[in-house]
GROMACS .gro file of C-alpha atoms in nm:
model
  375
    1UNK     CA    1   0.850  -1.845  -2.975
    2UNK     CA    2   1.177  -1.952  -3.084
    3UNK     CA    3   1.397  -1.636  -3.255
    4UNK     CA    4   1.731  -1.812  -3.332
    5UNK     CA    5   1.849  -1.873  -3.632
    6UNK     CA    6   1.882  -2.197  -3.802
    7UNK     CA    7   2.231  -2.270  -3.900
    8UNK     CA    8   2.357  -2.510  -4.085
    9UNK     CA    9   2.663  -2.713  -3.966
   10UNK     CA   10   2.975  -2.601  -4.105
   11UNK     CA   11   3.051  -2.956  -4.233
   12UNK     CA   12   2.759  -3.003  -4.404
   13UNK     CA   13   2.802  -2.652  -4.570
   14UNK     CA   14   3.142  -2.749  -4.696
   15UNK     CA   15   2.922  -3.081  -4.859
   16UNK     CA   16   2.747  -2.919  -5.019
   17UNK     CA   17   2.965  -2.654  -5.150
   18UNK     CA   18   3.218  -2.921  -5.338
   19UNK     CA   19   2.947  -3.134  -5.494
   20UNK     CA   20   2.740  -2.830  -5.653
   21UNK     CA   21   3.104  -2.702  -5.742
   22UNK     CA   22   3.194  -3.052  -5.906
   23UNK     CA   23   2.865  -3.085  -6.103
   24UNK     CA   24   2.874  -2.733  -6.248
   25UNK     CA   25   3.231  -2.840  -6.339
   26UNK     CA   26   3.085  -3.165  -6.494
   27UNK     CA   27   2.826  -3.001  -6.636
   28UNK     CA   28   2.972  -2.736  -6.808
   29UNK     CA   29   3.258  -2.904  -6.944
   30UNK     CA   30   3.070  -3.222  -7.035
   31UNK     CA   31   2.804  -3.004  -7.215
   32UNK     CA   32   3.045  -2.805  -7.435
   33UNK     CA   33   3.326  -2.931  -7.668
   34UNK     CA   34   3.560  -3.131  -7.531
   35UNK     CA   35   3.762  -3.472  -7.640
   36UNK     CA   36   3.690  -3.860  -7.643
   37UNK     CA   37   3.837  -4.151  -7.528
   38UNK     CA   38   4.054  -4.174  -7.223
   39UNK     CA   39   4.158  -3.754  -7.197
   40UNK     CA   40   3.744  -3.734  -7.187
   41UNK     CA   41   3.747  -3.987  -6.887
   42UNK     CA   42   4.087  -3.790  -6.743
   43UNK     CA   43   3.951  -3.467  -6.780
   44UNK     CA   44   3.611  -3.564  -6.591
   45UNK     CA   45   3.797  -3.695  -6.303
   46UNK     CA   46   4.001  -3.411  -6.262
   47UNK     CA   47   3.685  -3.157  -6.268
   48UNK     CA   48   3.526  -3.367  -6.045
   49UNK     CA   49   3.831  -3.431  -5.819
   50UNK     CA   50   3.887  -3.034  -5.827
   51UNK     CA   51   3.528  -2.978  -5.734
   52UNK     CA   52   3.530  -3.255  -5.450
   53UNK     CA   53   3.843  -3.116  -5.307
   54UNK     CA   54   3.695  -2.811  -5.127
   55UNK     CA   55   3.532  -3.017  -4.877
   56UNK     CA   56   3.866  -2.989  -4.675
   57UNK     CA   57   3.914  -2.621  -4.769
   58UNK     CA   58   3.860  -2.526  -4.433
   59UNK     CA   59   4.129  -2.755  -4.286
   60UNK     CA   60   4.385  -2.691  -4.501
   61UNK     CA   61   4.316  -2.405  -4.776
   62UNK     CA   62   4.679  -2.403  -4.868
   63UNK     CA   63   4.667  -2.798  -4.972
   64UNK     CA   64   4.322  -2.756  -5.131
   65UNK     CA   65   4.456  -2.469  -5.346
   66UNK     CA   66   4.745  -2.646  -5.467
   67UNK     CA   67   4.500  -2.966  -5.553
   68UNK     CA   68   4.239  -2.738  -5.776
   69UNK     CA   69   4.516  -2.541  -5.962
   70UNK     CA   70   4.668  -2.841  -6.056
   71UNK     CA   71   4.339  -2.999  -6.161
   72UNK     CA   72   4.263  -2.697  -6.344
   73UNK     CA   73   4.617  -2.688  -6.532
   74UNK     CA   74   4.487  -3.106  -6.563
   75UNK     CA   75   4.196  -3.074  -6.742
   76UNK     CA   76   4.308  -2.778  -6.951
   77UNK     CA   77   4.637  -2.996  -7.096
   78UNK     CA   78   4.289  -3.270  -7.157
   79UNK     CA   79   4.140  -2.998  -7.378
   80UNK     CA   80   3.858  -2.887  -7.166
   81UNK     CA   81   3.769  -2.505  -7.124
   82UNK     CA   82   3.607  -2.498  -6.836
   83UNK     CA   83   3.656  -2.206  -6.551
   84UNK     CA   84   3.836  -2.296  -6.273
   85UNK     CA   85   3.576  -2.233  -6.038
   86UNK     CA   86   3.721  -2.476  -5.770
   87UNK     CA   87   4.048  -2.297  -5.750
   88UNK     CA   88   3.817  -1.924  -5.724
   89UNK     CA   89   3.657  -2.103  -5.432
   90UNK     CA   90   3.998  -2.233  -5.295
   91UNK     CA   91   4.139  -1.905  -5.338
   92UNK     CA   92   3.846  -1.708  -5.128
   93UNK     CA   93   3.886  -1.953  -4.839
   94UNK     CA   94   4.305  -1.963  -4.834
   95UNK     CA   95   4.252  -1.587  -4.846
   96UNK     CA   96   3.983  -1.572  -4.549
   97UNK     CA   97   4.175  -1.811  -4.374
   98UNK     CA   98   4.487  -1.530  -4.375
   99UNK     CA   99   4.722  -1.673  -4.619
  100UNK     CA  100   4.753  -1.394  -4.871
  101UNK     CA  101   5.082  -1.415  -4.947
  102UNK     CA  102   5.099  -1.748  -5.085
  103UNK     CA  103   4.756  -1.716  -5.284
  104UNK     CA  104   4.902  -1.436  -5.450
  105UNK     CA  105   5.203  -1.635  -5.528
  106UNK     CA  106   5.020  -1.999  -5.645
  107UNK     CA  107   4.754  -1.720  -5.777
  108UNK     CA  108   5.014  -1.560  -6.030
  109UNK     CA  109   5.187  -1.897  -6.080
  110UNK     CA  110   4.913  -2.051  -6.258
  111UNK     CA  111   4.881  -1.799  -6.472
  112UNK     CA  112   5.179  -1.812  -6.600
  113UNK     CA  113   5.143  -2.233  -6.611
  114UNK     CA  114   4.830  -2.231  -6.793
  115UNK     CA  115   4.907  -2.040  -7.115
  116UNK     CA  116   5.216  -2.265  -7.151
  117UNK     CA  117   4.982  -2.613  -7.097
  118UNK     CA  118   4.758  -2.431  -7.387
  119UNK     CA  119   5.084  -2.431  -7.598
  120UNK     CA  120   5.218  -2.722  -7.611
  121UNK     CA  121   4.899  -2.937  -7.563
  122UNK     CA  122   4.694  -2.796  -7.821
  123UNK     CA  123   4.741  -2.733  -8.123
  124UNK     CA  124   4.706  -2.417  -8.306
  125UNK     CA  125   4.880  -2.053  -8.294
  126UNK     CA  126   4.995  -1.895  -7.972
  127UNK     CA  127   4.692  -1.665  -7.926
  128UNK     CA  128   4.455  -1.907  -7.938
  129UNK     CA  129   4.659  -2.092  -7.657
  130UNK     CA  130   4.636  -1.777  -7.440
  131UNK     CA  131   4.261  -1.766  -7.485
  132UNK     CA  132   4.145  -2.113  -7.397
  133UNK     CA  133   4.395  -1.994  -7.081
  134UNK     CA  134   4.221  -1.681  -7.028
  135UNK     CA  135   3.906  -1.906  -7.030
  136UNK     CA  136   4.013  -2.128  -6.770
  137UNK     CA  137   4.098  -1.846  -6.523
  138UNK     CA  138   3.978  -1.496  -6.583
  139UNK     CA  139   4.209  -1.239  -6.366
  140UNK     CA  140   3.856  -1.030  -6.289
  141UNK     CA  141   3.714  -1.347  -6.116
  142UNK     CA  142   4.026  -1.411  -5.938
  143UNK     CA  143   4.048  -1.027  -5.803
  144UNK     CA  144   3.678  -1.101  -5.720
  145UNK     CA  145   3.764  -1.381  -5.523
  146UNK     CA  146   4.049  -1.279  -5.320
  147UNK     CA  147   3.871  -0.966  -5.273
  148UNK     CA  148   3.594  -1.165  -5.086
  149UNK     CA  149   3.798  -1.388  -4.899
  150UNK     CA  150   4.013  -1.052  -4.787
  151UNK     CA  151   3.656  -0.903  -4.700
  152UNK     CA  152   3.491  -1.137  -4.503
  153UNK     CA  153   3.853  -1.193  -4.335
  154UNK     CA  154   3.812  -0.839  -4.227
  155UNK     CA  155   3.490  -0.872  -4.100
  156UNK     CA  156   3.546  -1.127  -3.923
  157UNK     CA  157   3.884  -0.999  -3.751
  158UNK     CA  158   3.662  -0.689  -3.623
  159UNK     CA  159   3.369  -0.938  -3.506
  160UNK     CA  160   3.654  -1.062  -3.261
  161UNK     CA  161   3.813  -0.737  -3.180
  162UNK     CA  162   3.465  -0.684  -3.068
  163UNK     CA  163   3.398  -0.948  -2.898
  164UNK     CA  164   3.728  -0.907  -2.692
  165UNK     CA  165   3.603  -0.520  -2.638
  166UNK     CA  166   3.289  -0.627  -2.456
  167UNK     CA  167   3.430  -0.874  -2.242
  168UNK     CA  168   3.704  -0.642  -2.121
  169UNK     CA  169   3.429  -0.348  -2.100
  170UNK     CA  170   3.219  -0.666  -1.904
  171UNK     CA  171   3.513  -0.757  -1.646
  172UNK     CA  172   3.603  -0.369  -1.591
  173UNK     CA  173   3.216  -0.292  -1.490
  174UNK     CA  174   3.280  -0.618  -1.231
  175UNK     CA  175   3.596  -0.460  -1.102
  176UNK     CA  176   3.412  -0.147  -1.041
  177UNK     CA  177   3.107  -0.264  -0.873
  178UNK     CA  178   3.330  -0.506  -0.645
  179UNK     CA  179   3.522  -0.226  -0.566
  180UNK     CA  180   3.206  -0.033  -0.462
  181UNK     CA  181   3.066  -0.288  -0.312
  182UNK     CA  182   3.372  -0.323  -0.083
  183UNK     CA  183   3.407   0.058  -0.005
  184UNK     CA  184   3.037   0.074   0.107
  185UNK     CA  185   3.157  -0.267   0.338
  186UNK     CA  186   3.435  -0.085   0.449
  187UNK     CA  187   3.211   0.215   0.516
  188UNK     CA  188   2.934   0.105   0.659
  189UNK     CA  189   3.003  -0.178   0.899
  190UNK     CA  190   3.393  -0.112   0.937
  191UNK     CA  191   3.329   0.134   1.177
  192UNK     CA  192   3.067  -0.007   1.362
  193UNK     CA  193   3.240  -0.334   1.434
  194UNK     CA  194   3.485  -0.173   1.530
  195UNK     CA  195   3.334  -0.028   1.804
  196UNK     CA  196   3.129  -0.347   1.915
  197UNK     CA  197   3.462  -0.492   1.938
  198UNK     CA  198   3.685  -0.273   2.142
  199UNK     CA  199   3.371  -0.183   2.352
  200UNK     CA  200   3.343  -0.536   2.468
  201UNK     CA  201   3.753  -0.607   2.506
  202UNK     CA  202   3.704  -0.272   2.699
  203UNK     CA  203   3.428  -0.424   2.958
  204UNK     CA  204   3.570  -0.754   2.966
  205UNK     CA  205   3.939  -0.626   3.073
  206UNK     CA  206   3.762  -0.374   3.293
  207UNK     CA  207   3.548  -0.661   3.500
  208UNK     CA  208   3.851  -0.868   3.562
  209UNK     CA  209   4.042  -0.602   3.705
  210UNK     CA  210   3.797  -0.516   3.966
  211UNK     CA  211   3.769  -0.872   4.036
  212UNK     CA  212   3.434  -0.940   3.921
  213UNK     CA  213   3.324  -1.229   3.715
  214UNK     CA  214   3.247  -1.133   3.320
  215UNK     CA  215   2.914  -1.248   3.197
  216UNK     CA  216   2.894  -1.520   2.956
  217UNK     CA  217   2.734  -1.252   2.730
  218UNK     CA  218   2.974  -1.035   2.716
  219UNK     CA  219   3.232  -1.278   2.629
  220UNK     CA  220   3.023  -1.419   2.336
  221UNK     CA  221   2.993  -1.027   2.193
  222UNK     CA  222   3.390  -1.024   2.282
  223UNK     CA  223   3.442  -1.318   2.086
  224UNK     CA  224   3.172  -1.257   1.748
  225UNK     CA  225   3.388  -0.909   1.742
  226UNK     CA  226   3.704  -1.040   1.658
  227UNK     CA  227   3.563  -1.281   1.470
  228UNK     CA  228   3.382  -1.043   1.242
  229UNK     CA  229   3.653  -0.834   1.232
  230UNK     CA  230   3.818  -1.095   1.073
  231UNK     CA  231   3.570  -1.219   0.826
  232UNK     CA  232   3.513  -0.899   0.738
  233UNK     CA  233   3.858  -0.817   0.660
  234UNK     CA  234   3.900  -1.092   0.494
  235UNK     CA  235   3.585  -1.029   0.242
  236UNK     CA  236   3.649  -0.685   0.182
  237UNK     CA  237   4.031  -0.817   0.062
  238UNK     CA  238   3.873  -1.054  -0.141
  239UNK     CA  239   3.637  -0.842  -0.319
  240UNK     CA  240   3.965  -0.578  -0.356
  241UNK     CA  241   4.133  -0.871  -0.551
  242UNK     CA  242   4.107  -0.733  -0.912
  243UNK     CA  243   4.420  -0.902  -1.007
  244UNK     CA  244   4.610  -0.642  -1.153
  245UNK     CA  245   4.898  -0.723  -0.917
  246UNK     CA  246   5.138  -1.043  -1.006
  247UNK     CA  247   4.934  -1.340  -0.888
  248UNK     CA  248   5.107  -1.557  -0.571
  249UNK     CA  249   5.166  -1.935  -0.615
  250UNK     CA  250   5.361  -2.195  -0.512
  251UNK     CA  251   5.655  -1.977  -0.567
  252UNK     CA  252   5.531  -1.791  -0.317
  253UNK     CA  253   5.412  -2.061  -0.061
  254UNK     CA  254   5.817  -2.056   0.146
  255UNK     CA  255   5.706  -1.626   0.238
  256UNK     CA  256   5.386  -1.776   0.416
  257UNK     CA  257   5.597  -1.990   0.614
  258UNK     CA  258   5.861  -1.795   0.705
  259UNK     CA  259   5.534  -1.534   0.791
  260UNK     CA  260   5.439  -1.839   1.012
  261UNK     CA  261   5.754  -1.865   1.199
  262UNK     CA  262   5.767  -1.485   1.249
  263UNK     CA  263   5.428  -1.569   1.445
  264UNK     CA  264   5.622  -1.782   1.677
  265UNK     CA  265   5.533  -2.132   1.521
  266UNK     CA  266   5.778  -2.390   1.432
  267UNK     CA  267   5.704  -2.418   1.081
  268UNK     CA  268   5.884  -2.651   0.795
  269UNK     CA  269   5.828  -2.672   0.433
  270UNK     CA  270   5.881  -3.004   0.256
  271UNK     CA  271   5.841  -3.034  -0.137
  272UNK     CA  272   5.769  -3.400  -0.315
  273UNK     CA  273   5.826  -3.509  -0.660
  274UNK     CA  274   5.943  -3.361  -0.936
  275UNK     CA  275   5.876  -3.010  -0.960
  276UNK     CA  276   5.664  -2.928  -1.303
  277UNK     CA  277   5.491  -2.634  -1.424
  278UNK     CA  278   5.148  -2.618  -1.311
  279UNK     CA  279   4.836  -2.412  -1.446
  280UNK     CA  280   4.811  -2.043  -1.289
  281UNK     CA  281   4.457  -2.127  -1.114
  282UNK     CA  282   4.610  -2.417  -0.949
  283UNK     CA  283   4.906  -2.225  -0.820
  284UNK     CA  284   4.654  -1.969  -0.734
  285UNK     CA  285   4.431  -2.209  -0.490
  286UNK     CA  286   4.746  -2.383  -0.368
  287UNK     CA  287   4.897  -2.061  -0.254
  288UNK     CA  288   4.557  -1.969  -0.053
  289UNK     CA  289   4.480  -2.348   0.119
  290UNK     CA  290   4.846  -2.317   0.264
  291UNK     CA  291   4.754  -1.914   0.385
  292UNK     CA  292   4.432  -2.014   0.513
  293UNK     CA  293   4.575  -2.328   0.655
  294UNK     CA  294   4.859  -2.150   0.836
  295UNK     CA  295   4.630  -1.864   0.955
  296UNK     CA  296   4.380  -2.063   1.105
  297UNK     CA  297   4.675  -2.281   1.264
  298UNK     CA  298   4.815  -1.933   1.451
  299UNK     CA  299   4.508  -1.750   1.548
  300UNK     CA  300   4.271  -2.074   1.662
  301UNK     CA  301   4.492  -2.390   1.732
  302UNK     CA  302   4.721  -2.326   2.046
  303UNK     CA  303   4.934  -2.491   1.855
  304UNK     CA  304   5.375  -2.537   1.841
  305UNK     CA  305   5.446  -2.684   1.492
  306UNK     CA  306   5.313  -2.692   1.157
  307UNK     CA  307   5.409  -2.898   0.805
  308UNK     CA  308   5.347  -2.786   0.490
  309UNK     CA  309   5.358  -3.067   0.243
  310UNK     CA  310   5.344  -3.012  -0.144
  311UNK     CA  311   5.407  -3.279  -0.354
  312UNK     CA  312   5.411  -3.291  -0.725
  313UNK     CA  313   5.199  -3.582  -0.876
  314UNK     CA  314   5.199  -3.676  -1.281
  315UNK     CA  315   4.853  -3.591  -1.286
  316UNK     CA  316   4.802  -3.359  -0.946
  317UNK     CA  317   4.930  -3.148  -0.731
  318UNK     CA  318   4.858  -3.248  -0.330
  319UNK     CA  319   4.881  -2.978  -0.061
  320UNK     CA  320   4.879  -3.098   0.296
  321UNK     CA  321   4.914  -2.862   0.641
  322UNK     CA  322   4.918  -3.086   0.949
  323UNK     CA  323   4.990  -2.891   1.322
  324UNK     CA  324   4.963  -3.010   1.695
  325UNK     CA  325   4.677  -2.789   1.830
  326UNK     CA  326   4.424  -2.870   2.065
  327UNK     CA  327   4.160  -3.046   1.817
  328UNK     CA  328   4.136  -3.393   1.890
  329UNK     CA  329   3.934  -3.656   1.672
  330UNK     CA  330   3.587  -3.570   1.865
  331UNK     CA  331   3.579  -3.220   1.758
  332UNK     CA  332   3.392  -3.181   1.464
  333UNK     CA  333   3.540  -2.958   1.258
  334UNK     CA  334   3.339  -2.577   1.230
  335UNK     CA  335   3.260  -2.498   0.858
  336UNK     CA  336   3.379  -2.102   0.887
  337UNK     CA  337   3.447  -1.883   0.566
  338UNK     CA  338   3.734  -1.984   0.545
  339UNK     CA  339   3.724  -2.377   0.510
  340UNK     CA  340   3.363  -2.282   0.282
  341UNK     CA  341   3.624  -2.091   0.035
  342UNK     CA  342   3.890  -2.343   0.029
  343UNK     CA  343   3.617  -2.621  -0.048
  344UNK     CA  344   3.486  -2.385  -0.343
  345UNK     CA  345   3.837  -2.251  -0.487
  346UNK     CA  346   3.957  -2.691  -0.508
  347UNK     CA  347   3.570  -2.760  -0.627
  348UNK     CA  348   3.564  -2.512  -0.896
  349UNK     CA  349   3.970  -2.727  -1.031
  350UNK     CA  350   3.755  -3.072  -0.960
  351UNK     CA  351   3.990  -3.128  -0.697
  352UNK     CA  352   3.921  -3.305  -0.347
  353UNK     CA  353   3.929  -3.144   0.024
  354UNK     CA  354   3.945  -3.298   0.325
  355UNK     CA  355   3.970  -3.076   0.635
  356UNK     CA  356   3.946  -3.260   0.971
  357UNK     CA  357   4.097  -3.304   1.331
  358UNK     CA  358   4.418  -3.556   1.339
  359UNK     CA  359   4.429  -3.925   1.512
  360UNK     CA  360   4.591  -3.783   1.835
  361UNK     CA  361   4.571  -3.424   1.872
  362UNK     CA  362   4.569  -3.169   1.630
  363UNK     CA  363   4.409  -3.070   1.281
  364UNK     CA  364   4.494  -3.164   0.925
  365UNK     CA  365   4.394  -2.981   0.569
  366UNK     CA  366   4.443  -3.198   0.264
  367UNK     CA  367   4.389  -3.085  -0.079
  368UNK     CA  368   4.381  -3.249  -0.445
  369UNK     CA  369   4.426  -3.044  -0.739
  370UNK     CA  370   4.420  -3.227  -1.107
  371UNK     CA  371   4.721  -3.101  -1.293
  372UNK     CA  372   4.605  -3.097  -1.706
  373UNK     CA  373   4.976  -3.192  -1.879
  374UNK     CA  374   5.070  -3.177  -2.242
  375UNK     CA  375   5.180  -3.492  -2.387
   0.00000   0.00000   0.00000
């Protein structure tokens, strides 16, 4: 069974709000005694203009309060006495929308307007003047009204502070549970990895001293060791990531080269284009193709160079790392964690990979990142 609420759309809220506000005006001051002739037709425009003016009182409250007080201080100078129930309304949704200030001000300026409209206007002595005012705009409602607006402002200021409370509360419980997911990692097959692995390298450097030939076996186990040793290490710094430390970007793509030549590579860094500011996630991804990239390059390739190309597009941002290893165009490339989280980091930006062996020798990542850019 369905449980959620129905709601009605904003828009159509706001509708309906001015026209039952603009026929009570009509009504009211239609009904009661008011003048003929053309300051009748004047003052029914401006009650129904007031009214019909609070259909924008969500996109501009500050507009829609000037427009009602001055169709209120409008139909008053026409002779109507009719509460300025459009301006109330404008008031409680400038005040929601967190301009106090200014309400206050307009608030206390027609006030002081509407007594003089009564005066010179109408005719008749001075304290009649201030009542038909009084009539048009009663301070009680007004208090009323910005006390509602202020309210529900409130209200809704806490709903958010709320909101933000739980999704912190949300991410922290994450952090946590990576964290203890990662120690248990760390604990639990660290150790024993560990062991596989020297025990093999052990065997393996042990067999070829005394001359004798090293099982196939035992090379495989060798060779899964440092592998998982690897994958491992790199999971366990992934799920560590709780980015509370500066995040690394392209600002921080010329340390993983100079990291590469320390390695013993030749490696260069070209930039294209005209540098811009890019989003933080984008940086983000770019910074780990070229780290994956260049890792892969100086533990797997045999290779002598690299080239790390970045160049800045108007609407992306291309990453390229070419080298001279050993693959040649009939190796198929081997999907390993690391390619699988480069492919998901540029999928999750709607960007493009492509990760493959080079025309002669050698292997080639190529990454597209779309680049969102004010106008």
């Amino acid at each position: 069974m369905d449980t959620g609420r129905f709601r009605v759309p904003a828009g159509a809220l706001d509708w309906a709000v001015a026209v039952s506000v603009a026929a009570l005006l009509l009504g009211t001051g239609l009904s009661g005694q008011h003048p003929a002739g053309e300051r009748e037709l004047l003052g029914a425009v401006l009650l129904a203009a007031g009214g019909l003016t609070l259909i924008a009182r969500r996109r501009a409250p500050i507009a829609v309060l000037a427009v009602t007080g001055l169709c209120a201080v409008g139909y008053e100078a026409a002779g109507f006495e009719v509460l300025a129930v459009s301006y109330l309304v404008a008031v409680y949704g400038a005040v929601r929308a967190g301009h106090r200030a200014l309400t206050v001000a307009a608030s206390v300026t027609l006030l002081l307007v509407l007594p003089l409209t009564a005066l010179v206007f109408r005719d008749g002595p001075a304290r009649e003047a201030f009542a038909q005012a009084r009539n048009v705009l009663e301070i009680a409602w007004l208090i009323a009204a910005f006390a509602a607006g202020e309210a529900l402002r409130q209200a809704e200021r806490r709903a958010d502070e709320a909101e933000r409370t739980r999704e912190e509360t949300a991410r922290r419980r994450a952090d946590e549970e990576r964290l203890h997911i990662a120690r248990e990692l760390h604990d639990s097959l660290t150790h024993q990895i560990s062991i596989i692995k020297v025990q093999s390298e052990v065997a393996v450097h042990v067999a070829r001293r005394r001359g004798e030939q090293v099982p196939e076996t035992l090379l495989a186990i060798q060779t899964a060791g440092r592998e998982a040793t690897r994958e491992l290490r790199a999971t366990l710094e992934a799920l560590r990531d709780d980015d509370t430390s500066p995040p690394q970007g392209l600002d921080h793509v010329p340390e993983l080269v100079e990291r590469a030549r320390a390695m013993g590579l030749d490696a260069t860094l070209t930039i294209e284009g005209q540098r811009h500011d890019v989003p933080a996630a984008v940086g983000r991804t770019a910074y780990r193709i070229v780290q994956e990239a260049l890792t892969n390059t100086a533990r797997h390739a045999s290779a002598t160079t690299v080239t790390v190309r970045i160049a800045y597009r108007p609407e992306a941002l291309a990453v390229q790392v070419d080298d001279d290893g050993k693959a040649t165009p009939d190796d198929a490339p081997v999907p390993g964690l690391g390619l699988l989280g480069m492919h998901e980091r540029i999928t999750a930006l709607g960007g493009r990979l492509h990760a493959q062996p080079r025309n002669v020798h050698g292997f080639t990542v190529q990454a597209e990142l779309p680049v969102e850019r004010g106008s």
